[in-house]
Each structure stands twice: as C-alpha cells, then as structure tokens.
Amino acid sequence: MDFRLTQRQLELQTAARELADFMTKYELACEQDNGLPAAAHAEVRDAVLAAGLQAINMPAEWGGAGLTIFEQAVVQEQLGRLTGALWDMVWRPANALRFCTPEQRERFLEPVIRGERRDCYAVTEPNAGSDPQNLTTTARKTDGGWLLDGEKWFVTVGDHADFLIVLAAAGDAAAPTLFLVDKATEGVAVKRTPRFMHTFVYEHPEFTFTDVFVADDQVLGGIGEGYDITRGWFTEERLMIAARTIGAAERALELARDWAVYREQFGQPIANFQLIQGMLADCAVDVAVNRAYFLQVAWELSQPDADRKTLHAKAAIAKLAASEASNRVVDRCVQIFGGRGYDRSYAVERLYRELRVDRIWEGTSEIQRLVVAGELIKRGTGVLRLPS
C-alpha cells in the first residue's frame, strides 16, 4: 500500500486550499447579510475558473476539470473548511446531468460547467423525505411533452439556479422520472423560502408546479430511470459530504488548538489543562480516522471495476461516521473557545450550526444505518473489507 498523494493530487489539494483561503474573506459578509452580492459571486466565479476547479465531476472534453472520485474528495475536503457553505460556490453540477443527451448537454450542462447557468435538484416533498418513493409530484402526458404538478421542498440553490432537475411520477404507471425544468417556465413558483439554523450563501426554497409544460426532449435519462440515477448521485454526494465535514472539523480543531495555546486563565495557557488536552486529542482522533476512511472509499470508487452496490454502503458508512464525528469535533471546539465560541463572528460558531445539517441531508444518519445494515444482511461483512 502507498498512502502518499501523487504530485497531481498534491497540486489539486494546494489549488483547492488556496481557493478556499481566498474565499474566506467573504465569510463574515455572508453571515451578516445572509448571502453575497452579485459582485462577490462574479469574483468567486473568476477565481474558480482561474484555479481550474470548475465542474470537477465532469469530463474535460465537456469543459469540466475531469477529476476522479478520489481527486474530487481531495478537493472537497479543502473546500469544506469554508463557512457559509461557500464551498457550494465552486460549482459541481448534479451527477444526474451526465445522462443528458447531446442536445440537452449543449442547452443545460455545458453552460453550467462554464459557470453561466446553475442547476438544482428537486427531490424532497412534504411527505417524501427519507422515503423518496412516496412521490406525489406527477407528470401527465400531453401533446409534445408532459404537465408537471406537485411541490418540492429543500431545493438547495433554488434561489440562484435557473433550472431544476425535478423527480416526478410519470404517466399511468407513475414511473419515477427526472425532468429538466427551466425556472422561468409558466407554473413554476416559489411557495416559501424558509430561514434555517445555518446561514448558507444559497437558500433552500419550496417550489410548486402547476400544469408546468415540459417538452419530451427535457426528460433526463429516460422514463422510469429517476430512482436509479438519483441513487448514483447519492453515493457520490454522501462521500463528498464526508470529505467536506472532515475538512470543516480540521479547521475547527486548528482554531481551537491555536486558541488554547493563546488563551490564558489562572496564569497559564488553557492548553496546559488536561481537560482541554483531552478534548483536543479526541478531536484529532475523529479527524484522522475519518479522513483515512473516506479517502479509502474514494479510491475504491475511482477504480474501473468498483462494486457499486458494496460502495453504496461504504459511502453510507463514510457519511454517517464523518458527519457525526465532525459534529463531535466542533462541539468540543466551541467549548474550548468558551463564550467566544458562541459568537457568530468566530468560525467555530458558524461551523457548529452548519455541520448539523450533514446528519440530515442526502440521507439522515438513521437512513445511513439502514443502508449499512441492509448490506450486511444481504451480502455479509464484505463491506468491511479492503479490496483485493
């Protein structure tokens, strides 16, 4: 085994870290103003393109960075250090868009890759969260296309995106199908934009669809293929969540370590106190162990002979372990900062609020446990083994 990053991977890691460091200057403004102005978005867009980190999950021949899953994880870990979900400004088109036809790719995907358009994924509904198969959004066949009716919640980037990837039950067979829907289409409306516990650079609006006409050439992947395409997206996105949360946890630990060395109480740095040392050590363990695992799974997913079923469960393990570990880390770090850890101008406070959702979105911790348990019951303990 060789655990060293290659020269190429080190260069990607450095580029991502430099981009993240550049973007930290927007963190406080995002927190204070609940978002950023158009000028800031334009500056970040230019920086992303200059770094060559646009659409890292898309092939180079389409204009993306063409990174492997492993390389994407290396990049995402560094971007995860950013508060305000500024990492999401480094656009990474939904993996489902890989299923675009050449015509769809030209209209929808390639402009996203260039940073000219933005997509969002509309799957969750009021009664279809952890159970996406409980769909009530429908698509009725009509001349030349389909009429969509329904409601979608928690559509991340829905305020900034100009088109949606909508999962709906199509036709009499209620076949789960993805549709590419321009946001400006008649019948598409924002019902509500909730204010959440975190402050993200983008919002998560609720959308309604009322007799929204979508042409036949805007079906993504084919009738009835919506779940399979979405499941593949979940595998990779859960792994990227693991990478980002560990990046965030390491930043929190760095800040807490520096604070513990600097901050004096009772005539000495609080780093001298064993209770503080214990918290720092526990944080280091959570970061180190989870980094090793998500990188292992990312490497496995990058192999051409990867067993996608087993790796779906391994990605669930990575997401479950890293999201919960990062929450433990940042909780300890807030405690080390004391009262200042409760101040929104400190990054540890913002990370504390922002990391909480990683135990919920793209599959709750409980759903991850069910995925892992299902793999164990069906196929045994192979999910625990290294590839041979």
Short mmCIF file of C-alpha atoms in Angstrom, two decimals:
data_model
loop_
_atom_site.label_atom_id
_atom_site.label_comp_id
_atom_site.label_asym_id
_atom_site.label_seq_id
_atom_site.Cartn_x
_atom_site.Cartn_y
_atom_site.Cartn_z
CA MET A 1 0.00 0.00 0.00
CA ASP A 2 1.15 3.53 -0.78
CA PHE A 3 -0.81 6.19 1.06
CA ARG A 4 1.09 9.14 -0.38
CA LEU A 5 -0.73 11.59 -2.63
CA THR A 6 0.66 11.80 -6.13
CA GLN A 7 2.16 15.04 -7.42
CA ARG A 8 -1.06 15.71 -9.34
CA GLN A 9 -3.17 15.13 -6.23
CA LEU A 10 -0.94 17.39 -4.16
CA GLU A 11 -1.30 20.12 -6.77
CA LEU A 12 -5.09 19.78 -6.68
CA GLN A 13 -5.06 19.88 -2.87
CA THR A 14 -2.93 23.04 -2.92
CA ALA A 15 -5.12 24.72 -5.54
CA ALA A 16 -8.27 23.92 -3.56
CA ARG A 17 -6.71 25.18 -0.31
CA GLU A 18 -5.58 28.42 -1.95
CA LEU A 19 -9.05 28.93 -3.41
CA ALA A 20 -10.64 28.27 -0.01
CA ASP A 21 -8.25 30.69 1.68
CA PHE A 22 -9.15 33.35 -0.91
CA MET A 23 -12.87 32.79 -0.32
CA THR A 24 -12.65 33.12 3.47
CA LYS A 25 -12.77 36.90 3.04
CA TYR A 26 -16.45 36.53 2.13
CA GLU A 27 -17.42 34.51 5.22
CA LEU A 28 -18.39 37.32 7.60
CA ALA A 29 -20.26 39.26 4.94
CA CYS A 30 -22.24 36.13 4.06
CA GLU A 31 -23.12 35.61 7.72
CA GLN A 32 -24.08 39.24 8.34
CA ASP A 33 -26.06 39.75 5.12
CA ASN A 34 -27.49 36.24 4.69
CA GLY A 35 -25.80 35.87 1.34
CA LEU A 36 -23.47 37.70 -1.00
CA PRO A 37 -23.97 40.36 -3.71
CA ALA A 38 -23.64 39.68 -7.41
CA ALA A 39 -20.18 41.26 -7.48
CA ALA A 40 -18.87 38.70 -4.97
CA HIS A 41 -20.36 35.84 -6.98
CA ALA A 42 -18.61 37.15 -10.08
CA GLU A 43 -15.27 37.42 -8.26
CA VAL A 44 -15.54 33.86 -6.97
CA ARG A 45 -16.58 32.59 -10.40
CA ASP A 46 -13.44 34.09 -11.92
CA ALA A 47 -11.29 32.61 -9.15
CA VAL A 48 -12.78 29.14 -9.65
CA LEU A 49 -12.13 29.26 -13.39
CA ALA A 50 -8.59 30.53 -12.81
CA ALA A 51 -7.96 27.63 -10.42
CA GLY A 52 -9.31 25.12 -12.96
CA LEU A 53 -11.72 23.72 -10.38
CA GLN A 54 -14.97 24.27 -12.27
CA ALA A 55 -17.25 21.24 -12.55
CA ILE A 56 -14.66 18.88 -11.10
CA ASN A 57 -17.04 15.94 -11.58
CA MET A 58 -17.50 16.47 -15.30
CA PRO A 59 -15.26 15.22 -18.16
CA ALA A 60 -12.59 17.54 -19.52
CA GLU A 61 -13.94 17.10 -23.05
CA TRP A 62 -17.16 18.79 -21.89
CA GLY A 63 -15.26 21.63 -20.23
CA GLY A 64 -15.10 20.21 -16.71
CA ALA A 65 -11.99 19.53 -14.67
CA GLY A 66 -12.35 15.78 -15.28
CA LEU A 67 -11.25 14.65 -11.83
CA THR A 68 -11.54 11.12 -10.49
CA ILE A 69 -13.73 10.48 -7.45
CA PHE A 70 -10.59 10.35 -5.32
CA GLU A 71 -9.35 13.68 -6.68
CA GLN A 72 -12.78 15.22 -6.12
CA ALA A 73 -12.69 14.11 -2.48
CA VAL A 74 -9.24 15.68 -2.03
CA VAL A 75 -10.60 18.98 -3.37
CA GLN A 76 -13.87 18.85 -1.44
CA GLU A 77 -12.05 18.31 1.86
CA GLN A 78 -10.26 21.63 1.42
CA LEU A 79 -13.38 23.48 0.32
CA GLY A 80 -15.24 22.10 3.35
CA ARG A 81 -13.17 24.43 5.53
CA LEU A 82 -15.31 27.36 4.38
CA THR A 83 -18.24 28.61 6.45
CA GLY A 84 -21.47 29.87 4.94
CA ALA A 85 -21.39 26.88 2.54
CA LEU A 86 -19.15 28.99 0.34
CA TRP A 87 -17.84 25.63 -0.89
CA ASP A 88 -21.05 25.40 -2.94
CA MET A 89 -19.97 28.44 -4.97
CA VAL A 90 -17.33 26.16 -6.50
CA TRP A 91 -19.98 24.68 -8.73
CA ARG A 92 -20.23 20.97 -9.17
CA PRO A 93 -23.16 20.08 -11.46
CA ALA A 94 -25.53 17.36 -10.34
CA ASN A 95 -24.15 13.99 -11.42
CA ALA A 96 -27.53 13.27 -12.98
CA LEU A 97 -26.62 15.71 -15.76
CA ARG A 98 -24.13 13.16 -17.07
CA PHE A 99 -27.22 11.46 -18.54
CA CYS A 100 -28.01 14.43 -20.78
CA THR A 101 -28.44 13.83 -24.48
CA PRO A 102 -26.01 15.79 -26.67
CA GLU A 103 -28.73 18.40 -27.23
CA GLN A 104 -29.53 18.62 -23.52
CA ARG A 105 -25.84 18.84 -22.72
CA GLU A 106 -25.44 21.84 -25.00
CA ARG A 107 -28.51 23.58 -23.57
CA PHE A 108 -28.22 22.74 -19.88
CA LEU A 109 -24.96 21.13 -18.78
CA GLU A 110 -22.23 22.90 -20.73
CA PRO A 111 -23.40 26.39 -19.61
CA VAL A 112 -23.33 25.11 -16.01
CA ILE A 113 -19.80 23.84 -16.50
CA ARG A 114 -18.78 27.27 -17.78
CA GLY A 115 -20.39 28.98 -14.79
CA GLU A 116 -23.08 30.62 -16.93
CA ARG A 117 -26.06 28.66 -15.58
CA ARG A 118 -26.80 26.85 -12.32
CA ASP A 119 -28.80 23.69 -11.64
CA CYS A 120 -30.64 22.49 -8.54
CA TYR A 121 -32.09 19.09 -7.60
CA ALA A 122 -35.76 18.94 -6.61
CA VAL A 123 -36.46 15.55 -5.00
CA THR A 124 -37.79 16.06 -1.46
CA GLU A 125 -41.50 16.68 -0.85
CA PRO A 126 -43.59 17.44 2.27
CA ASN A 127 -44.30 13.71 2.67
CA ALA A 128 -41.35 12.28 0.76
CA GLY A 129 -38.14 12.96 2.61
CA SER A 130 -36.29 9.87 3.78
CA ASP A 131 -38.73 7.89 1.62
CA PRO A 132 -38.34 9.47 -1.85
CA GLN A 133 -40.52 6.76 -3.36
CA ASN A 134 -43.56 8.34 -1.69
CA LEU A 135 -43.80 10.74 -4.63
CA THR A 136 -46.86 12.91 -5.16
CA THR A 137 -45.42 15.19 -7.85
CA THR A 138 -46.84 13.87 -11.11
CA ALA A 139 -46.16 14.21 -14.82
CA ARG A 140 -49.17 13.76 -17.12
CA LYS A 141 -48.55 13.02 -20.80
CA THR A 142 -49.78 15.66 -23.22
CA ASP A 143 -49.09 16.56 -26.83
CA GLY A 144 -45.36 17.02 -27.29
CA GLY A 145 -44.48 16.66 -23.64
CA TRP A 146 -45.64 16.48 -20.04
CA LEU A 147 -47.55 18.54 -17.49
CA LEU A 148 -45.96 18.61 -14.03
CA ASP A 149 -47.95 19.18 -10.84
CA GLY A 150 -46.68 19.00 -7.29
CA GLU A 151 -44.50 20.53 -4.62
CA LYS A 152 -40.81 20.23 -3.75
CA TRP A 153 -39.06 21.23 -0.53
CA PHE A 154 -35.45 21.97 0.49
CA VAL A 155 -34.35 22.73 -3.07
CA THR A 156 -30.78 23.80 -2.29
CA VAL A 157 -29.50 26.61 -4.56
CA GLY A 158 -33.08 27.04 -5.79
CA ASP A 159 -32.83 30.80 -5.35
CA HIS A 160 -29.73 31.08 -7.54
CA ALA A 161 -30.31 28.30 -10.08
CA ASP A 162 -32.13 28.94 -13.33
CA PHE A 163 -33.25 25.37 -13.96
CA LEU A 164 -34.35 22.42 -11.83
CA ILE A 165 -33.93 18.66 -12.08
CA VAL A 166 -37.36 17.52 -10.92
CA LEU A 167 -38.24 13.96 -9.87
CA ALA A 168 -41.86 13.12 -10.71
CA ALA A 169 -44.13 10.10 -11.14
CA ALA A 170 -44.71 9.94 -14.89
CA GLY A 171 -47.80 8.60 -16.65
CA ASP A 172 -50.33 5.99 -15.60
CA ALA A 173 -47.52 3.73 -14.34
CA ALA A 174 -46.22 6.50 -12.04
CA ALA A 175 -42.72 5.79 -13.33
CA PRO A 176 -40.12 7.79 -11.38
CA THR A 177 -38.61 10.14 -13.93
CA LEU A 178 -36.33 13.18 -13.96
CA PHE A 179 -37.25 16.30 -15.91
CA LEU A 180 -35.16 19.35 -16.81
CA VAL A 181 -37.32 22.37 -15.99
CA ASP A 182 -36.38 25.99 -16.67
CA LYS A 183 -37.28 28.00 -13.58
CA ALA A 184 -38.88 30.72 -15.71
CA THR A 185 -41.43 28.24 -17.12
CA GLU A 186 -45.05 29.24 -16.52
CA GLY A 187 -46.49 27.44 -13.50
CA VAL A 188 -43.21 27.21 -11.56
CA ALA A 189 -43.42 29.27 -8.36
CA VAL A 190 -41.54 29.69 -5.10
CA LYS A 191 -44.01 28.98 -2.32
CA ARG A 192 -41.74 29.84 0.61
CA THR A 193 -38.07 30.41 1.41
CA PRO A 194 -37.56 29.11 4.97
CA ARG A 195 -34.89 30.53 7.27
CA PHE A 196 -32.80 27.69 8.58
CA MET A 197 -30.50 27.25 11.55
CA HIS A 198 -27.44 27.77 9.36
CA THR A 199 -26.54 30.74 7.18
CA PHE A 200 -25.75 29.48 3.70
CA VAL A 201 -24.72 31.53 0.70
CA TYR A 202 -27.68 29.97 -1.14
CA GLU A 203 -31.26 29.36 0.00
CA HIS A 204 -33.39 26.20 0.06
CA PRO A 205 -36.79 27.34 -1.29
CA GLU A 206 -40.01 25.38 -1.58
CA PHE A 207 -41.38 25.19 -5.13
CA THR A 208 -44.83 24.46 -6.51
CA PHE A 209 -45.52 23.19 -10.02
CA THR A 210 -48.94 23.83 -11.57
CA ASP A 211 -49.55 22.48 -15.08
CA VAL A 212 -45.90 23.10 -15.93
CA PHE A 213 -45.32 22.09 -19.53
CA VAL A 214 -42.06 20.22 -20.12
CA ALA A 215 -41.23 19.07 -23.65
CA ASP A 216 -40.39 15.46 -24.42
CA ASP A 217 -36.77 16.43 -25.06
CA GLN A 218 -36.47 17.60 -21.44
CA VAL A 219 -36.80 14.10 -19.96
CA LEU A 220 -33.44 13.31 -18.34
CA GLY A 221 -32.20 9.73 -18.74
CA GLY A 222 -35.46 8.13 -19.76
CA ILE A 223 -38.89 7.35 -18.37
CA GLY A 224 -38.70 5.33 -15.15
CA GLU A 225 -34.97 5.85 -14.57
CA GLY A 226 -35.27 8.59 -11.95
CA TYR A 227 -34.53 6.48 -8.87
CA ASP A 228 -31.53 4.71 -10.36
CA ILE A 229 -29.95 7.97 -11.49
CA THR A 230 -30.65 9.62 -8.15
CA ARG A 231 -29.24 6.65 -6.22
CA GLY A 232 -25.94 7.00 -8.06
CA TRP A 233 -25.89 10.70 -7.19
CA PHE A 234 -26.46 9.87 -3.51
CA THR A 235 -23.45 7.53 -3.44
CA GLU A 236 -21.01 10.17 -4.62
CA GLU A 237 -22.60 13.10 -2.79
CA ARG A 238 -22.56 11.24 0.53
CA LEU A 239 -18.87 10.62 0.06
CA MET A 240 -18.27 14.31 -0.71
CA ILE A 241 -20.17 15.24 2.46
CA ALA A 242 -17.77 13.03 4.39
CA ALA A 243 -14.83 14.86 2.81
CA ARG A 244 -16.23 18.34 3.44
CA THR A 245 -17.22 17.66 7.03
CA ILE A 246 -13.74 16.41 7.89
CA GLY A 247 -12.24 19.47 6.23
CA ALA A 248 -14.50 21.61 8.41
CA ALA A 249 -13.63 19.60 11.51
CA GLU A 250 -9.91 20.03 10.91
CA ARG A 251 -10.32 23.80 10.56
CA ALA A 252 -12.27 23.90 13.82
CA LEU A 253 -9.53 21.89 15.52
CA GLU A 254 -6.81 24.17 14.18
CA LEU A 255 -8.66 27.21 15.52
CA ALA A 256 -9.30 25.57 18.90
CA ARG A 257 -5.69 24.45 19.23
CA ASP A 258 -4.41 27.96 18.48
CA TRP A 259 -6.90 29.46 20.91
CA ALA A 260 -5.94 27.01 23.65
CA VAL A 261 -2.27 27.93 23.27
CA TYR A 262 -3.02 31.68 23.23
CA ARG A 263 -5.78 31.97 25.83
CA GLU A 264 -4.61 32.28 29.43
CA GLN A 265 -6.61 31.58 32.56
CA PHE A 266 -5.35 31.14 36.10
CA GLY A 267 -1.98 32.46 34.97
CA GLN A 268 -1.28 29.96 32.18
CA PRO A 269 -2.45 28.89 28.73
CA ILE A 270 -5.56 26.74 28.89
CA ALA A 271 -3.67 24.24 26.69
CA ASN A 272 -1.87 23.24 29.89
CA PHE A 273 -5.11 21.92 31.40
CA GLN A 274 -5.63 18.20 30.92
CA LEU A 275 -9.36 18.50 30.26
CA ILE A 276 -8.59 20.80 27.31
CA GLN A 277 -5.85 18.42 26.15
CA GLY A 278 -8.31 15.53 26.25
CA MET A 279 -10.76 17.40 24.02
CA LEU A 280 -8.01 18.30 21.55
CA ALA A 281 -6.84 14.69 21.42
CA ASP A 282 -10.35 13.34 20.87
CA CYS A 283 -10.81 15.82 18.02
CA ALA A 284 -7.57 14.68 16.41
CA VAL A 285 -8.71 11.05 16.57
CA ASP A 286 -12.07 11.84 14.95
CA VAL A 287 -10.42 13.77 12.11
CA ALA A 288 -7.58 11.34 11.43
CA VAL A 289 -9.63 8.13 11.43
CA ASN A 290 -12.41 9.52 9.25
CA ARG A 291 -10.02 11.07 6.75
CA ALA A 292 -8.37 7.70 6.25
CA TYR A 293 -11.72 6.02 5.63
CA PHE A 294 -13.30 8.48 3.24
CA LEU A 295 -10.11 8.54 1.18
CA GLN A 296 -10.12 4.74 1.06
CA VAL A 297 -13.70 4.68 -0.21
CA ALA A 298 -12.99 7.48 -2.69
CA TRP A 299 -10.07 5.46 -4.04
CA GLU A 300 -12.25 2.36 -4.37
CA LEU A 301 -14.95 4.32 -6.21
CA SER A 302 -12.32 5.59 -8.64
CA GLN A 303 -11.41 2.06 -9.76
CA PRO A 304 -12.91 0.85 -13.06
CA ASP A 305 -14.02 -2.47 -11.53
CA ALA A 306 -15.69 -0.88 -8.49
CA ASP A 307 -18.60 -2.84 -7.00
CA ARG A 308 -21.21 -0.05 -6.89
CA LYS A 309 -23.59 -1.93 -4.58
CA THR A 310 -20.98 -2.50 -1.89
CA LEU A 311 -19.61 1.01 -2.35
CA HIS A 312 -23.09 2.48 -1.92
CA ALA A 313 -22.97 1.05 1.61
CA LYS A 314 -19.35 2.12 2.14
CA ALA A 315 -20.27 5.68 1.16
CA ALA A 316 -23.08 5.49 3.71
CA ILE A 317 -20.55 4.42 6.37
CA ALA A 318 -18.27 7.32 5.41
CA LYS A 319 -21.09 9.86 5.51
CA LEU A 320 -22.50 8.54 8.77
CA ALA A 321 -19.15 8.37 10.56
CA ALA A 322 -17.71 11.65 9.28
CA SER A 323 -20.85 13.75 9.76
CA GLU A 324 -21.30 12.55 13.33
CA ALA A 325 -17.57 12.81 14.13
CA SER A 326 -17.38 16.37 12.77
CA ASN A 327 -20.31 17.37 14.97
CA ARG A 328 -18.46 15.99 18.00
CA VAL A 329 -15.31 17.85 16.99
CA VAL A 330 -16.93 21.24 16.52
CA ASP A 331 -18.93 20.86 19.74
CA ARG A 332 -15.68 20.37 21.66
CA CYS A 333 -14.08 23.29 19.86
CA VAL A 334 -16.92 25.63 20.79
CA GLN A 335 -16.43 24.51 24.39
CA ILE A 336 -12.70 25.27 24.23
CA PHE A 337 -13.46 28.79 22.99
CA GLY A 338 -15.89 29.30 25.87
CA GLY A 339 -18.14 32.34 25.50
CA ARG A 340 -16.40 33.42 22.32
CA GLY A 341 -17.35 30.10 20.77
CA TYR A 342 -20.94 31.32 20.89
CA ASP A 343 -20.11 34.49 18.94
CA ARG A 344 -21.13 34.37 15.26
CA SER A 345 -18.05 36.33 14.24
CA TYR A 346 -15.98 33.25 15.18
CA ALA A 347 -15.75 30.49 12.59
CA VAL A 348 -16.26 27.73 15.17
CA GLU A 349 -19.73 29.06 15.96
CA ARG A 350 -20.71 29.12 12.31
CA LEU A 351 -19.30 25.63 11.73
CA TYR A 352 -21.27 24.41 14.76
CA ARG A 353 -24.56 25.44 13.14
CA GLU A 354 -23.65 24.47 9.62
CA LEU A 355 -22.36 20.96 10.29
CA ARG A 356 -25.60 19.91 11.96
CA VAL A 357 -27.44 19.53 8.66
CA ASP A 358 -24.89 17.00 7.40
CA ARG A 359 -26.50 14.42 9.67
CA ILE A 360 -29.80 15.07 7.87
CA TRP A 361 -29.49 15.92 4.18
CA GLU A 362 -28.66 13.44 1.41
CA GLY A 363 -29.97 10.78 3.80
CA THR A 364 -30.24 11.07 7.57
CA SER A 365 -27.87 9.22 9.89
CA GLU A 366 -30.69 6.77 10.51
CA ILE A 367 -31.08 6.07 6.79
CA GLN A 368 -27.33 5.50 6.50
CA ARG A 369 -27.57 2.92 9.28
CA LEU A 370 -30.37 1.16 7.40
CA VAL A 371 -28.30 1.13 4.20
CA VAL A 372 -25.34 -0.39 6.02
CA ALA A 373 -27.46 -2.91 7.90
CA GLY A 374 -29.21 -3.91 4.67
CA GLU A 375 -25.84 -4.60 3.02
CA LEU A 376 -24.72 -6.68 5.98
CA ILE A 377 -27.91 -8.74 5.99
CA LYS A 378 -27.99 -9.31 2.22
CA ARG A 379 -24.31 -9.78 1.43
CA GLY A 380 -22.40 -10.31 4.67
CA THR A 381 -19.44 -8.44 6.09
CA GLY A 382 -17.66 -7.85 2.78
CA VAL A 383 -18.50 -4.16 3.15
CA LEU A 384 -15.86 -4.02 5.91
CA ARG A 385 -13.03 -5.40 3.81
CA LEU A 386 -10.35 -3.74 1.75
CA PRO A 387 -10.43 -4.53 -1.98
CA SER A 388 -8.22 -7.42 -3.04
#
